[in-house]
Short mmCIF file of C-alpha atoms and ligand atoms in Angstrom, two decimals:
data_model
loop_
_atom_site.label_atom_id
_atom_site.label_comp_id
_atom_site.label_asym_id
_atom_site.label_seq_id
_atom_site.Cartn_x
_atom_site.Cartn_y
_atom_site.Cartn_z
CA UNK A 113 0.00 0.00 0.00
CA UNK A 114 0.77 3.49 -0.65
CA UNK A 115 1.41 5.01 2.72
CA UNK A 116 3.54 6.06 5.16
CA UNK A 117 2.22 6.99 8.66
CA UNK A 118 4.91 9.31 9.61
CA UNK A 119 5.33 11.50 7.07
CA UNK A 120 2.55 12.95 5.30
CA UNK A 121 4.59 14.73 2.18
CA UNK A 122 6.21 11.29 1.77
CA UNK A 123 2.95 10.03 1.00
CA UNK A 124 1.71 12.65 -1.25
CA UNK A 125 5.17 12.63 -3.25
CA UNK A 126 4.47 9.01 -3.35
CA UNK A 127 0.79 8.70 -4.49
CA UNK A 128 1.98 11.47 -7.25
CA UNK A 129 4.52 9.68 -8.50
CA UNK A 130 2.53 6.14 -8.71
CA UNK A 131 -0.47 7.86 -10.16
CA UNK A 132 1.76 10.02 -12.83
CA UNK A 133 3.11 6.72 -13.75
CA UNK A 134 0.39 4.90 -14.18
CA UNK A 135 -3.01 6.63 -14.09
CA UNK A 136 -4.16 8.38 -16.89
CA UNK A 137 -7.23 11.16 -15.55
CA UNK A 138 -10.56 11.47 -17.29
CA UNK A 139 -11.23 15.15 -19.19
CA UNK A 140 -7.57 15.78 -18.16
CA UNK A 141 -4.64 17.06 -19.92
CA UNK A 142 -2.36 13.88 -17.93
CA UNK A 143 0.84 15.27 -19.25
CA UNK A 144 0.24 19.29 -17.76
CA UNK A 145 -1.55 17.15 -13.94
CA UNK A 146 2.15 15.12 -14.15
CA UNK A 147 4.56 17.62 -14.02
CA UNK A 148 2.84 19.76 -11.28
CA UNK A 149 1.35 16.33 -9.03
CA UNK A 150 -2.47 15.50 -8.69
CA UNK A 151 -3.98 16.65 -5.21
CA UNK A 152 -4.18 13.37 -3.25
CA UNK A 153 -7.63 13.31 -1.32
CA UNK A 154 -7.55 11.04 1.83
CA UNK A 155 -10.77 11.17 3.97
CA UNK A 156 -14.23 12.68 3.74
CA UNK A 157 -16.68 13.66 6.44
CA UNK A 158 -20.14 15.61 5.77
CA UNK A 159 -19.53 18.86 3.28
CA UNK A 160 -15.57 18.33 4.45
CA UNK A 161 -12.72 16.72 2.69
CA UNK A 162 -9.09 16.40 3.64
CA UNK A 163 -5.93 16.08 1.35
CA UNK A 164 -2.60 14.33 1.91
CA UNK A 165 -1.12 17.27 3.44
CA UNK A 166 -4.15 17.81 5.81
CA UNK A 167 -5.47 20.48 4.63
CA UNK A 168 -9.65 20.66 5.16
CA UNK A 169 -11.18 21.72 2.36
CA UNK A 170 -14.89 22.48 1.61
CA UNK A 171 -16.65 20.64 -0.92
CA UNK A 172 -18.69 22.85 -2.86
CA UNK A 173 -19.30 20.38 -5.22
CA UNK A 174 -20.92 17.43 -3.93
CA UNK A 175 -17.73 15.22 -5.48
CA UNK A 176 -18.96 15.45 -8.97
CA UNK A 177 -22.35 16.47 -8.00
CA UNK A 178 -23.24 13.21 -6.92
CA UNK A 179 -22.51 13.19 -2.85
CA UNK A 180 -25.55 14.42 -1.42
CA UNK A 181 -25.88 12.80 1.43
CA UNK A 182 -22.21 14.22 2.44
CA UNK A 183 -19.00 11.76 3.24
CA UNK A 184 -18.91 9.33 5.91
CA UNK A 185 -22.47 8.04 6.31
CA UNK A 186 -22.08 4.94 8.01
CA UNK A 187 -25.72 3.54 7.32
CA UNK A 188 -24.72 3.49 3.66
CA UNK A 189 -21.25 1.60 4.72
CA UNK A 190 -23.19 -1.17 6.82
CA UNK A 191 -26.08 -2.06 4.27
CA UNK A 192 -23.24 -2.16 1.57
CA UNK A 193 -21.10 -4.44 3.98
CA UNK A 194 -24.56 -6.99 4.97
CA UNK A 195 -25.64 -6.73 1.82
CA UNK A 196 -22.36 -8.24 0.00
CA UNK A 197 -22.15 -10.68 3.16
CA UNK A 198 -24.97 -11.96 1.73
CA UNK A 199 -25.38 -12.05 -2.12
CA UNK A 200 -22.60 -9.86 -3.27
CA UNK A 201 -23.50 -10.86 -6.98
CA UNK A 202 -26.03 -12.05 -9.01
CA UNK A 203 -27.36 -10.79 -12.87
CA UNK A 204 -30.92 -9.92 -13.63
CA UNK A 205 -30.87 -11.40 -17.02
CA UNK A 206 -31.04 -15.35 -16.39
CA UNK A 207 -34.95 -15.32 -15.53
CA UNK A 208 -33.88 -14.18 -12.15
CA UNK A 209 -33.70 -11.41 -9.99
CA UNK A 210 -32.82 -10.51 -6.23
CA UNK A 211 -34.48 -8.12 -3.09
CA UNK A 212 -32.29 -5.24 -3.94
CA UNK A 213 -33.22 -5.13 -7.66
CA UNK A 214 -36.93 -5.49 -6.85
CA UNK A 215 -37.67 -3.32 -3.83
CA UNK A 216 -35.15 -0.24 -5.71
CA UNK A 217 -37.67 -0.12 -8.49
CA UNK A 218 -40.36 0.17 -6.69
CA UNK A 219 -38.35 2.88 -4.07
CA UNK A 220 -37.39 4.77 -7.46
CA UNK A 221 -41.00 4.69 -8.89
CA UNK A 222 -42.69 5.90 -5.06
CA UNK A 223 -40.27 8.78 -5.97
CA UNK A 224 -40.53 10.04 -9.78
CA UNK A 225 -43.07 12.22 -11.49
CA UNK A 226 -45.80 10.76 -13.36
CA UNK A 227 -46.63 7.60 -14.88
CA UNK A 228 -43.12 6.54 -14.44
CA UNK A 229 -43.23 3.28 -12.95
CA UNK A 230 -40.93 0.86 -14.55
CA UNK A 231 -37.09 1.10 -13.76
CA UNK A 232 -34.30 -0.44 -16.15
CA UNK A 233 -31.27 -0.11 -13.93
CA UNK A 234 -27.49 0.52 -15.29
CA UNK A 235 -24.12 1.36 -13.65
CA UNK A 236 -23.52 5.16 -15.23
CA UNK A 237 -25.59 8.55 -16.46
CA UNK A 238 -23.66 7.46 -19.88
CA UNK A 239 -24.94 4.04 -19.71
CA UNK A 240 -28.47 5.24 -18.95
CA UNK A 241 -28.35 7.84 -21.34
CA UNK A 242 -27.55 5.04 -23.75
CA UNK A 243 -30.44 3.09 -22.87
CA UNK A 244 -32.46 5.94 -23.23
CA UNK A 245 -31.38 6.49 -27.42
CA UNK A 246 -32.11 2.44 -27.94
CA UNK A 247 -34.99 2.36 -25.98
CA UNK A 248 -36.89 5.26 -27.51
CA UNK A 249 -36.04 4.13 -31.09
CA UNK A 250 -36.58 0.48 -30.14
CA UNK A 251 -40.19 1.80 -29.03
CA UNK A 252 -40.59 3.23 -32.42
CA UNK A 253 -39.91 0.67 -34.53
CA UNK A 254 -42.40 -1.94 -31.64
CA UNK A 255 -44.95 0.35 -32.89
CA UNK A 256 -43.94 -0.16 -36.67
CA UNK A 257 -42.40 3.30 -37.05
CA UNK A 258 -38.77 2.46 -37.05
CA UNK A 259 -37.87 5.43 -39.45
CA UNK A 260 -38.56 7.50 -36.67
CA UNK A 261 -35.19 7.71 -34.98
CA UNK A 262 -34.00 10.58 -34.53
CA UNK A 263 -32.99 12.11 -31.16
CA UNK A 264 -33.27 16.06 -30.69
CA UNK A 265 -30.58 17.53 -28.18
CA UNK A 266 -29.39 20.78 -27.15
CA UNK A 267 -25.79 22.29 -27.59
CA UNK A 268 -23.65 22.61 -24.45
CA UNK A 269 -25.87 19.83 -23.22
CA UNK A 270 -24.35 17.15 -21.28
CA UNK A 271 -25.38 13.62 -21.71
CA UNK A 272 -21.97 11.39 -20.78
CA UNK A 273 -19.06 10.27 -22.47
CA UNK A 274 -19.53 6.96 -23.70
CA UNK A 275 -19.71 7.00 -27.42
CA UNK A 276 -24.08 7.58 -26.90
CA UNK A 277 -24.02 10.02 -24.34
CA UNK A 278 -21.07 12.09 -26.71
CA UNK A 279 -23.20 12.31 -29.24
CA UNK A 280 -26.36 12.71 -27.74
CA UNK A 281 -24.50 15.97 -25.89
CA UNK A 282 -23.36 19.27 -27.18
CA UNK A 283 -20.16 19.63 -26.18
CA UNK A 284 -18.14 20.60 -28.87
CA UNK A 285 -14.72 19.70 -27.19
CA UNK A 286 -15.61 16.31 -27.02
CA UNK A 287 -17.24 15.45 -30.68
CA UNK A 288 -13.68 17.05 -31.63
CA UNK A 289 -12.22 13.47 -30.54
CA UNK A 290 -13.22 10.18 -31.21
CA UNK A 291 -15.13 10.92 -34.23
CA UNK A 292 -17.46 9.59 -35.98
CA UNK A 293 -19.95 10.24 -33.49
CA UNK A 294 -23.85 8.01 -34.10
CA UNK A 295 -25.71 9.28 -36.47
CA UNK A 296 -29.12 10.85 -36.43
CA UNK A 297 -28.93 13.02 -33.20
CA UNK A 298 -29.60 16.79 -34.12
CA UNK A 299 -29.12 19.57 -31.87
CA UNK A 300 -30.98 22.95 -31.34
CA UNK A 301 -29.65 25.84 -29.45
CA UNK A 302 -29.41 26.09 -26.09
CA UNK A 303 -31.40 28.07 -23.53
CA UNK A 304 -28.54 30.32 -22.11
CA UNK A 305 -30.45 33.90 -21.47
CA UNK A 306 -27.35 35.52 -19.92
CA UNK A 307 -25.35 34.90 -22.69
CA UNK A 308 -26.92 33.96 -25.89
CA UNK A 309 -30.06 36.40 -26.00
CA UNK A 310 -28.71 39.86 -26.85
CA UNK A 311 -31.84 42.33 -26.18
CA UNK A 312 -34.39 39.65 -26.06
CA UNK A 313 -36.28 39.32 -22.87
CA UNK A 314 -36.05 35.95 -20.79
CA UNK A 315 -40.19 35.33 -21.74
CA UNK A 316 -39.19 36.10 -25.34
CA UNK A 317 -35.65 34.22 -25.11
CA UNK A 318 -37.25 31.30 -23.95
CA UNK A 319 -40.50 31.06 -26.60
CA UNK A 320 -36.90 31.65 -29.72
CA UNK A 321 -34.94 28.49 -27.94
CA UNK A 322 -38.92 26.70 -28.20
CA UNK A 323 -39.17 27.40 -31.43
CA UNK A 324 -35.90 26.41 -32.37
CA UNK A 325 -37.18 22.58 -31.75
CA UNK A 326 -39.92 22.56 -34.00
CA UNK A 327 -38.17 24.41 -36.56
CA UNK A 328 -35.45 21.51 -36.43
CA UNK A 329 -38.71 19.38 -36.31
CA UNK A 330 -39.78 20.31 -39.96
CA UNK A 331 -36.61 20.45 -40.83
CA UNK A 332 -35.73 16.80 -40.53
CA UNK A 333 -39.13 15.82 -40.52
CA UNK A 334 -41.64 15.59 -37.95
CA UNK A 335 -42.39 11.65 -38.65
CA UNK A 336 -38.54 10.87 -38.40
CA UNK A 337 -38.37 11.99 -35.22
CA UNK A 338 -38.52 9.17 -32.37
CA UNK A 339 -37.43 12.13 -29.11
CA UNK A 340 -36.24 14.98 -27.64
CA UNK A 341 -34.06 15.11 -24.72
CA UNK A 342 -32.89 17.64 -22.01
CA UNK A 343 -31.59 18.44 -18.37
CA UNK A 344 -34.05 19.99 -16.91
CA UNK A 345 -31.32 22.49 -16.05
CA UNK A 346 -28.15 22.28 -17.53
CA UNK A 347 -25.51 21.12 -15.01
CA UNK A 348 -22.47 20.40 -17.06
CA UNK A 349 -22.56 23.28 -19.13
CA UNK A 350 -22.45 25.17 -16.46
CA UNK A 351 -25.26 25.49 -14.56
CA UNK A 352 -28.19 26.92 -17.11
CA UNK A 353 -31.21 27.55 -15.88
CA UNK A 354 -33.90 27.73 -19.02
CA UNK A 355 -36.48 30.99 -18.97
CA UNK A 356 -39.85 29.92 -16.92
CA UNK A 357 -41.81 29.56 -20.32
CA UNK A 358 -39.21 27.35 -22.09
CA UNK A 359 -40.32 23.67 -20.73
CA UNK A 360 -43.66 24.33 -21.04
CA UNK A 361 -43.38 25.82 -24.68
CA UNK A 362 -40.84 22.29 -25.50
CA UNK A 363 -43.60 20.58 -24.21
CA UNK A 364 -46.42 21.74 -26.20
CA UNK A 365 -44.31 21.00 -29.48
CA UNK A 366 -43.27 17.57 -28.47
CA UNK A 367 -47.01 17.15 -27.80
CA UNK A 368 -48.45 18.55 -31.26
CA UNK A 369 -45.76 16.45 -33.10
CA UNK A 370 -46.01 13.27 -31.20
CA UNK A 371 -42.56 13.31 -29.54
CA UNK A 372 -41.01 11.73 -26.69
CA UNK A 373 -39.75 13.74 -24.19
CA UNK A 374 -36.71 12.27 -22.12
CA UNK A 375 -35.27 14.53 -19.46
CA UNK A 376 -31.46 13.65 -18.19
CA UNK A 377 -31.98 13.72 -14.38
CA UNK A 378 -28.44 12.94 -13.60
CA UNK A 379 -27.51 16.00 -11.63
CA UNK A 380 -31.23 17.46 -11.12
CA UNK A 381 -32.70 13.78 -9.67
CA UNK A 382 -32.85 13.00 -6.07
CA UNK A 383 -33.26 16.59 -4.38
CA UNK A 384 -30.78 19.01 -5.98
CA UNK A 385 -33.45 21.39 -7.42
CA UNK A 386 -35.36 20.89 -4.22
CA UNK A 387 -37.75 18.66 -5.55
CA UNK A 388 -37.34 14.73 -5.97
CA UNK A 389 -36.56 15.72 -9.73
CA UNK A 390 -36.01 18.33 -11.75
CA UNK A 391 -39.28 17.60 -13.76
CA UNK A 392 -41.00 18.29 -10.44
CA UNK A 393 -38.97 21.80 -10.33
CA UNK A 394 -39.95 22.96 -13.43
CA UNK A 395 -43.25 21.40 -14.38
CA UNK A 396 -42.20 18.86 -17.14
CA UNK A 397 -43.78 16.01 -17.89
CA UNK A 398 -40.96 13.27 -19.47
CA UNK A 399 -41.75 9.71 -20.63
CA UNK A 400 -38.77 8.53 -19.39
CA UNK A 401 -35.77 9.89 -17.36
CA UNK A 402 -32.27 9.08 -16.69
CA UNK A 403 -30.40 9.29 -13.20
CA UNK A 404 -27.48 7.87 -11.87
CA UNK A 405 -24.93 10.75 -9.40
CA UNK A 406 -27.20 11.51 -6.34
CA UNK A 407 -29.27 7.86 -6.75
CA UNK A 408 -26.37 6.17 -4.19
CA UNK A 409 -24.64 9.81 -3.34
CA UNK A 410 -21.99 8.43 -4.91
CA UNK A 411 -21.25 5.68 -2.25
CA UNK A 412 -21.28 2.64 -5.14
CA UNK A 413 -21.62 3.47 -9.22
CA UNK A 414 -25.48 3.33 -10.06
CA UNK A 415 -27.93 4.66 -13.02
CA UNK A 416 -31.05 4.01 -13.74
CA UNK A 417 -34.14 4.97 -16.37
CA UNK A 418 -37.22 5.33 -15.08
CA UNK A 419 -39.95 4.32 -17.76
CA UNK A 420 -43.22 6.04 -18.56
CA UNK A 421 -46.59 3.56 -19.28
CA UNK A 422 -46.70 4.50 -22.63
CA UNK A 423 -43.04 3.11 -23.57
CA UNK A 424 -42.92 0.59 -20.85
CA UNK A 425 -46.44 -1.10 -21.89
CA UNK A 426 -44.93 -1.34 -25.35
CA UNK A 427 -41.90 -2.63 -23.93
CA UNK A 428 -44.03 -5.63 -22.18
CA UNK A 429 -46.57 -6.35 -24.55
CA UNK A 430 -44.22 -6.94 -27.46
CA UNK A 431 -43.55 -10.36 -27.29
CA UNK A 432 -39.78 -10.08 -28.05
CA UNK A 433 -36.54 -9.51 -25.98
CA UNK A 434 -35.31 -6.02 -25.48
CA UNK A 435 -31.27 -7.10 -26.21
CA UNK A 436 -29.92 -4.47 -24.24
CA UNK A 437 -28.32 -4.81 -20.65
CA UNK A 438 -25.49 -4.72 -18.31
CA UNK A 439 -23.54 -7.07 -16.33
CA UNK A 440 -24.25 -5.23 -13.47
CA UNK A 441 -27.74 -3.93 -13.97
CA UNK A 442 -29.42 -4.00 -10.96
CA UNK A 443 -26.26 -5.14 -9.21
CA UNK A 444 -27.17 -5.92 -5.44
CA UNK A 445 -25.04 -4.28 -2.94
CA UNK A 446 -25.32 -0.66 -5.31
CA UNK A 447 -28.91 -0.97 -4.85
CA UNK A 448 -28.87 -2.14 -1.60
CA UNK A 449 -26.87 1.13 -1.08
CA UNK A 450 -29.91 3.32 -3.36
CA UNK A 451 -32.33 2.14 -1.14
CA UNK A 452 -30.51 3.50 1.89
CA UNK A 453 -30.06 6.45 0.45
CA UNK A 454 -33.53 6.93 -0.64
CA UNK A 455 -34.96 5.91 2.90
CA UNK A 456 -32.17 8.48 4.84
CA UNK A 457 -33.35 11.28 2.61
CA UNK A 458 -36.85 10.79 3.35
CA UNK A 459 -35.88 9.86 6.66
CA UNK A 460 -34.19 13.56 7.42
CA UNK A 461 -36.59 15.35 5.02
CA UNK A 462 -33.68 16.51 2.85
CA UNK A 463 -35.69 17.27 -0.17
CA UNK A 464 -38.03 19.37 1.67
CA UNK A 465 -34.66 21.29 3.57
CA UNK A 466 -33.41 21.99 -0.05
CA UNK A 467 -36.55 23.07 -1.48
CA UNK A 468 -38.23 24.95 1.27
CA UNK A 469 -34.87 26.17 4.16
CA UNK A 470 -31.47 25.39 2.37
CA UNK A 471 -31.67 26.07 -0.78
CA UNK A 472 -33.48 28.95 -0.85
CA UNK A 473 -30.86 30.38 1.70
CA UNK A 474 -28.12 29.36 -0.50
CA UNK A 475 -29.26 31.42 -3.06
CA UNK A 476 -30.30 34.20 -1.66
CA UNK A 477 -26.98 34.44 0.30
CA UNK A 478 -24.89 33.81 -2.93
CA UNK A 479 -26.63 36.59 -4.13
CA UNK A 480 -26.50 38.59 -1.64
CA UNK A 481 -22.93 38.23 -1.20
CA UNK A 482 -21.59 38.20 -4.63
CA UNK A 483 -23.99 40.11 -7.17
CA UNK A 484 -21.97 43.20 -6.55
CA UNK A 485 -18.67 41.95 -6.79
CA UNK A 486 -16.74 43.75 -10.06
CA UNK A 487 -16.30 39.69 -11.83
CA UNK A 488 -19.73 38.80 -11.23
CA UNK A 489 -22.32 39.21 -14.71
CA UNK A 490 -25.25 37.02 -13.61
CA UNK A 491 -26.28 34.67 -11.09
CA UNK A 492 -28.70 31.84 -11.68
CA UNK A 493 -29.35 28.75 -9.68
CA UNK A 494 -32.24 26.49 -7.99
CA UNK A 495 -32.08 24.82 -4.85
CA UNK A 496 -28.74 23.67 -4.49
CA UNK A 497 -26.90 24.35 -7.61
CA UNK A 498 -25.93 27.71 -8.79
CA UNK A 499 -23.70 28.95 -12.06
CA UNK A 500 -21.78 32.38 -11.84
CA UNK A 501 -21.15 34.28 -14.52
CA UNK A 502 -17.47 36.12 -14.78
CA UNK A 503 -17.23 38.93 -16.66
CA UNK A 504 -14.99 41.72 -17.64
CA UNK A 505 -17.48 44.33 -17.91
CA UNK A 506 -20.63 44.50 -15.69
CA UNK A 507 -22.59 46.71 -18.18
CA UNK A 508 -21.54 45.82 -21.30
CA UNK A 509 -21.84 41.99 -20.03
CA UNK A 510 -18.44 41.86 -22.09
CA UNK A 511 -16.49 38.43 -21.20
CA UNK A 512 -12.76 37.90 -20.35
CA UNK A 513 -10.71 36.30 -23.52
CA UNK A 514 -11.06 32.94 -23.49
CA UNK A 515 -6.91 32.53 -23.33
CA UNK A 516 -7.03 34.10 -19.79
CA UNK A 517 -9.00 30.93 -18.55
CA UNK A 518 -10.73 33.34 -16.01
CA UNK A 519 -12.34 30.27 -14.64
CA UNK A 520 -9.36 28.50 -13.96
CA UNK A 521 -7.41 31.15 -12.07
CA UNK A 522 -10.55 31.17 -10.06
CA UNK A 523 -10.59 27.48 -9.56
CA UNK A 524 -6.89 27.57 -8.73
CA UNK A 525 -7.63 29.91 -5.44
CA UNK A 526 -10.57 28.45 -4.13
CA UNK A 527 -8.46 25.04 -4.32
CA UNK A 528 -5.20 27.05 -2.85
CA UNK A 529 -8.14 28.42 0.02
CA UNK A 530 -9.98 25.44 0.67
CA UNK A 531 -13.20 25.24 -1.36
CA UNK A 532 -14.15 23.00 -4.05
CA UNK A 533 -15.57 24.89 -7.16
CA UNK A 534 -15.48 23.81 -10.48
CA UNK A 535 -15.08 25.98 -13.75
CA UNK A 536 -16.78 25.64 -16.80
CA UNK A 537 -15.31 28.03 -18.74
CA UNK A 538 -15.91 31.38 -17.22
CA UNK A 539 -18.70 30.54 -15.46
CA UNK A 540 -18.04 28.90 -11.54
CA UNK A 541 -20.76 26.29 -10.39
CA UNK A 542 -22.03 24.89 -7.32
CA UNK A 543 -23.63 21.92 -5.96
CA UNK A 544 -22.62 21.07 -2.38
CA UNK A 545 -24.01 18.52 -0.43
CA UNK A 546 -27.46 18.44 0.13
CA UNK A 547 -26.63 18.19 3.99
CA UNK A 548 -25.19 21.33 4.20
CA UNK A 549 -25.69 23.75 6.86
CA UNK A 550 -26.46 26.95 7.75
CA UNK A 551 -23.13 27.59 8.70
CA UNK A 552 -21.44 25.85 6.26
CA UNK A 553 -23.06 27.74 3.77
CA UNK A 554 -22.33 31.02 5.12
CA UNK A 555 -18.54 29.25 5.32
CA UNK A 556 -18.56 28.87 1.44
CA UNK A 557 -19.84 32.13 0.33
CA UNK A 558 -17.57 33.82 2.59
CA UNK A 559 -14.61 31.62 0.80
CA UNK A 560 -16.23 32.19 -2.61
CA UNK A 561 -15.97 36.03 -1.94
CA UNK A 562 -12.38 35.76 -0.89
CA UNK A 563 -11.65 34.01 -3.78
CA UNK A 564 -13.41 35.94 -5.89
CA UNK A 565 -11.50 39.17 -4.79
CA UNK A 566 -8.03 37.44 -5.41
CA UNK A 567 -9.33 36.69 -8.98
CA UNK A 568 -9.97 40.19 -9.47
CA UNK A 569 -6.81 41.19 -7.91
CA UNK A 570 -4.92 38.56 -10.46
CA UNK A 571 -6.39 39.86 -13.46
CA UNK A 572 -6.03 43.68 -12.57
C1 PLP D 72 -22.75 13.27 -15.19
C2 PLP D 72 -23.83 13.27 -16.20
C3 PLP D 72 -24.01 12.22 -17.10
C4 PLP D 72 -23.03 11.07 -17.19
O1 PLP D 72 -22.98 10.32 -16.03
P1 PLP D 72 -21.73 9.34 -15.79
O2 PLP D 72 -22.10 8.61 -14.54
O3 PLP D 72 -20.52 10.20 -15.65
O4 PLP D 72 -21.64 8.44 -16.96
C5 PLP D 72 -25.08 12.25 -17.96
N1 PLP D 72 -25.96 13.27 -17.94
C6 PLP D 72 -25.83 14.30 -17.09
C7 PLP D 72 -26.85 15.38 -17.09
C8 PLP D 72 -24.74 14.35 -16.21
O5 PLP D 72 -24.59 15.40 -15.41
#
């Protein structure tokens, strides 16, 4: 093992050295994280976690916004530990099934919008984002439309990074690699108000990005169309929340043409908007969504897609496999560990404290704190996530160059001051724990306003 107890730079000059060697980092440039070391986290406790050199740090962002429950719950640890004591394995393909499968669908379905009561589980967002583009076309061609395939997306949408959830996304970075991506996914502008809608109000912004859909509709043609799919709010992209009009407007056109709606609950699932779902948040109505992050907290890898009658009863009554699955679908000790999850959140009333006392209080406090600040453009967030927009110019809403990496020497000094926030270009996001406190909040916008001011100070 990589340790020594006496020395705690030995062990991070250690742990570097090994993992320079030998590890190469997702979305990381390996080469640039070699030469300077990778931070070496050790230990994790609530909205707290500490590196090798002991150094606390607050975690702004939830892990990968996927901890919600915060690190170190021990009812998590001892269902996983009982639950592989007792069938650490078994598949759900053979005929068969198991407790944790069975009672996790039916926890997951006591929990989601709507009509969605069946549950096809899967280890990853990617891998139920996946699911999602076979299922919906395999739905079209049950009902003896298989021409209609095509998948509508959004650009600087996030869907994961297996070759699927690449192309379902927007993210131009990644299409750049790995070409060619799958074919018939189209994409449609995305609902940025901040920083794509020039003079347009939010109410008109949001009825343009609408229209955009159906005008992509016609394009391709509405009866070659199997579904449309969205976050509810963007998370990857950098926190996005759409105008108050848009969902309801997408709706209506998926509805007049006969389209599927799927909405990618990764991040917004399981509380983060306040609600159990994002859907709830913003009044849509999906026929299937995908989750996966806050579904365990993080604690074991675990997606699933939660099924609306209308594809699931299509599903059932077609009297014909659906050849589509993973080894680990279902797999028992990760749901064992959902389950827990689920029953501690309703337990401690979390997604009431995010919609109703915490998250509310984050955002009035982040706004509060930091709308005045000389970097900060815009502010938008629900519940527990928020996006900050940096700018050069207040009035003239004029960005920094995108050479400067604005968001990275802000990243750099919240990491150098112990928060966790992550850049997405120049925008910063958040999405602590849904634990947080009081008091740890006011702890993080305090740090984010320090940080905020040595930015400035940097770039003046
Ligand atoms: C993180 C994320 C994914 C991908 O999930 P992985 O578990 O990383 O495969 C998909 N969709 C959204 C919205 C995400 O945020």
């Amino acid at each position: 093992m990589l340790e020594d107890k006496n020395n705690n730079s030995s062990i991070t000059a250690v742990v570097q050295a090994t993992d320079a060697e030998h590890h190469l980092h997702p979305f990381t440039n390996t080469g640039a994280l070699n030469k300077k070391g990778a931070r070496v986290i050790c230990k994790g406790e609530g909205v707290y976690l500490w590196d090798s050199e002991g150094q606390k740090i607050l975690d702004g962002m939830a892990g990968l916004w996927c901890v919600n429950m915060g690190y170190g719950r021990k009812e998590l640890v001892d269902v996983a530990t009982k639950q592989m004591n007792e069938l650490a394995y078994y598949n759900t393909f053979f005929q068969t099934t198991h407790t944790p499968a069975a009672e996790l669908a039916k926890e997951i379905a006591s929990v989601t919008p709507g009509d969605l009561n069946h549950i096809f589980f899967a280890n990853s967002g990617s891998e139920a984002i996946d699911t999602i583009i076979r299922m919906v076309r395999q739905y079209w061609a049950i009902k003896g439309k298989p021409y209609r395939n095509i998948l509508i997306s959004r650009e600087n949408a996030y869907h994961g990074s297996t070759v699927g959830g690449t192309s379902l996304g927007g993210m131009s970075g990644m299409h750049k690699q790995g070409a060619p991506l799958v074919p018939n996914i189209e994409r449609i502008r995305q609902p940025y108000w901040y920083g794509e809608a020039g003079d347009m109000s939010e109410e008109e912004f949001g009825i343009a990005c609408a229209n955009a859909l159906e005008e992509k509709i016609l394009e391709v043609g509405p009866d070659n169309v199997a579904a449309f799919v969205g976050e509810p709010i963007q998370g990857a992209g950098g926190v996005i929340v759409p105008p108050a009009n848009y969902w309801s407007e997408i709706q209506k056109i998926c509805q007049k043409y006969d389209i599927l709606l799927a909405a990618d609950e990764v991040i917004c699932g399981f509380g983060r908007t306040g609600s159990w779902f994002g859907s709830d948040t913003l009044a849509i109505k999906p026929d299937i969504i995908s989750m996966a992050k806050g579904l365990s907290s993080g604690y074991l890898p675990i997606a699933a897609v939660a099924v609306g009658d209308r594809i699931a009863n299509a599903l059932i009554e077609h009297d014909d496999d659906f050849n589509h699955g993973f080894t680990y679908s279902g797999h028992p000790v990760a749901a064992a560990v959902a389950i827990e999850n689920i029953r501690l959140m309703k337990e401690e009333n979390i997604v009431e404290y995010v919609g109703k006392d915490i998250g509310p209080y984050f955002q009035q406090r982040l706004r509060e704190t930091l709308s005045e600040h000389p970097l900060v453009g815009h502010i938008e967030g629900v519940g527990l996530v928020a996006g900050i927009a940096l700018v050069k110019d207040k009035e003239t809403k004029e960005f920094f160059p995108s050479d400067l990496d604005i968001g990275m020497i802000c990243r750099d000094h919240c990491f150098n001051n112990g928060l966790i926030m992550r850049a997405v270009g120049s925008r910063m996001v958040l999405s602590p724990p849904l634990v947080i406190s009081h008091a740890e909040v006011d702890e993080l916008i305090e740090k984010a306003r320090i940080c905020f001011d040595l930015t400035l100070e940097s770039v003046s």
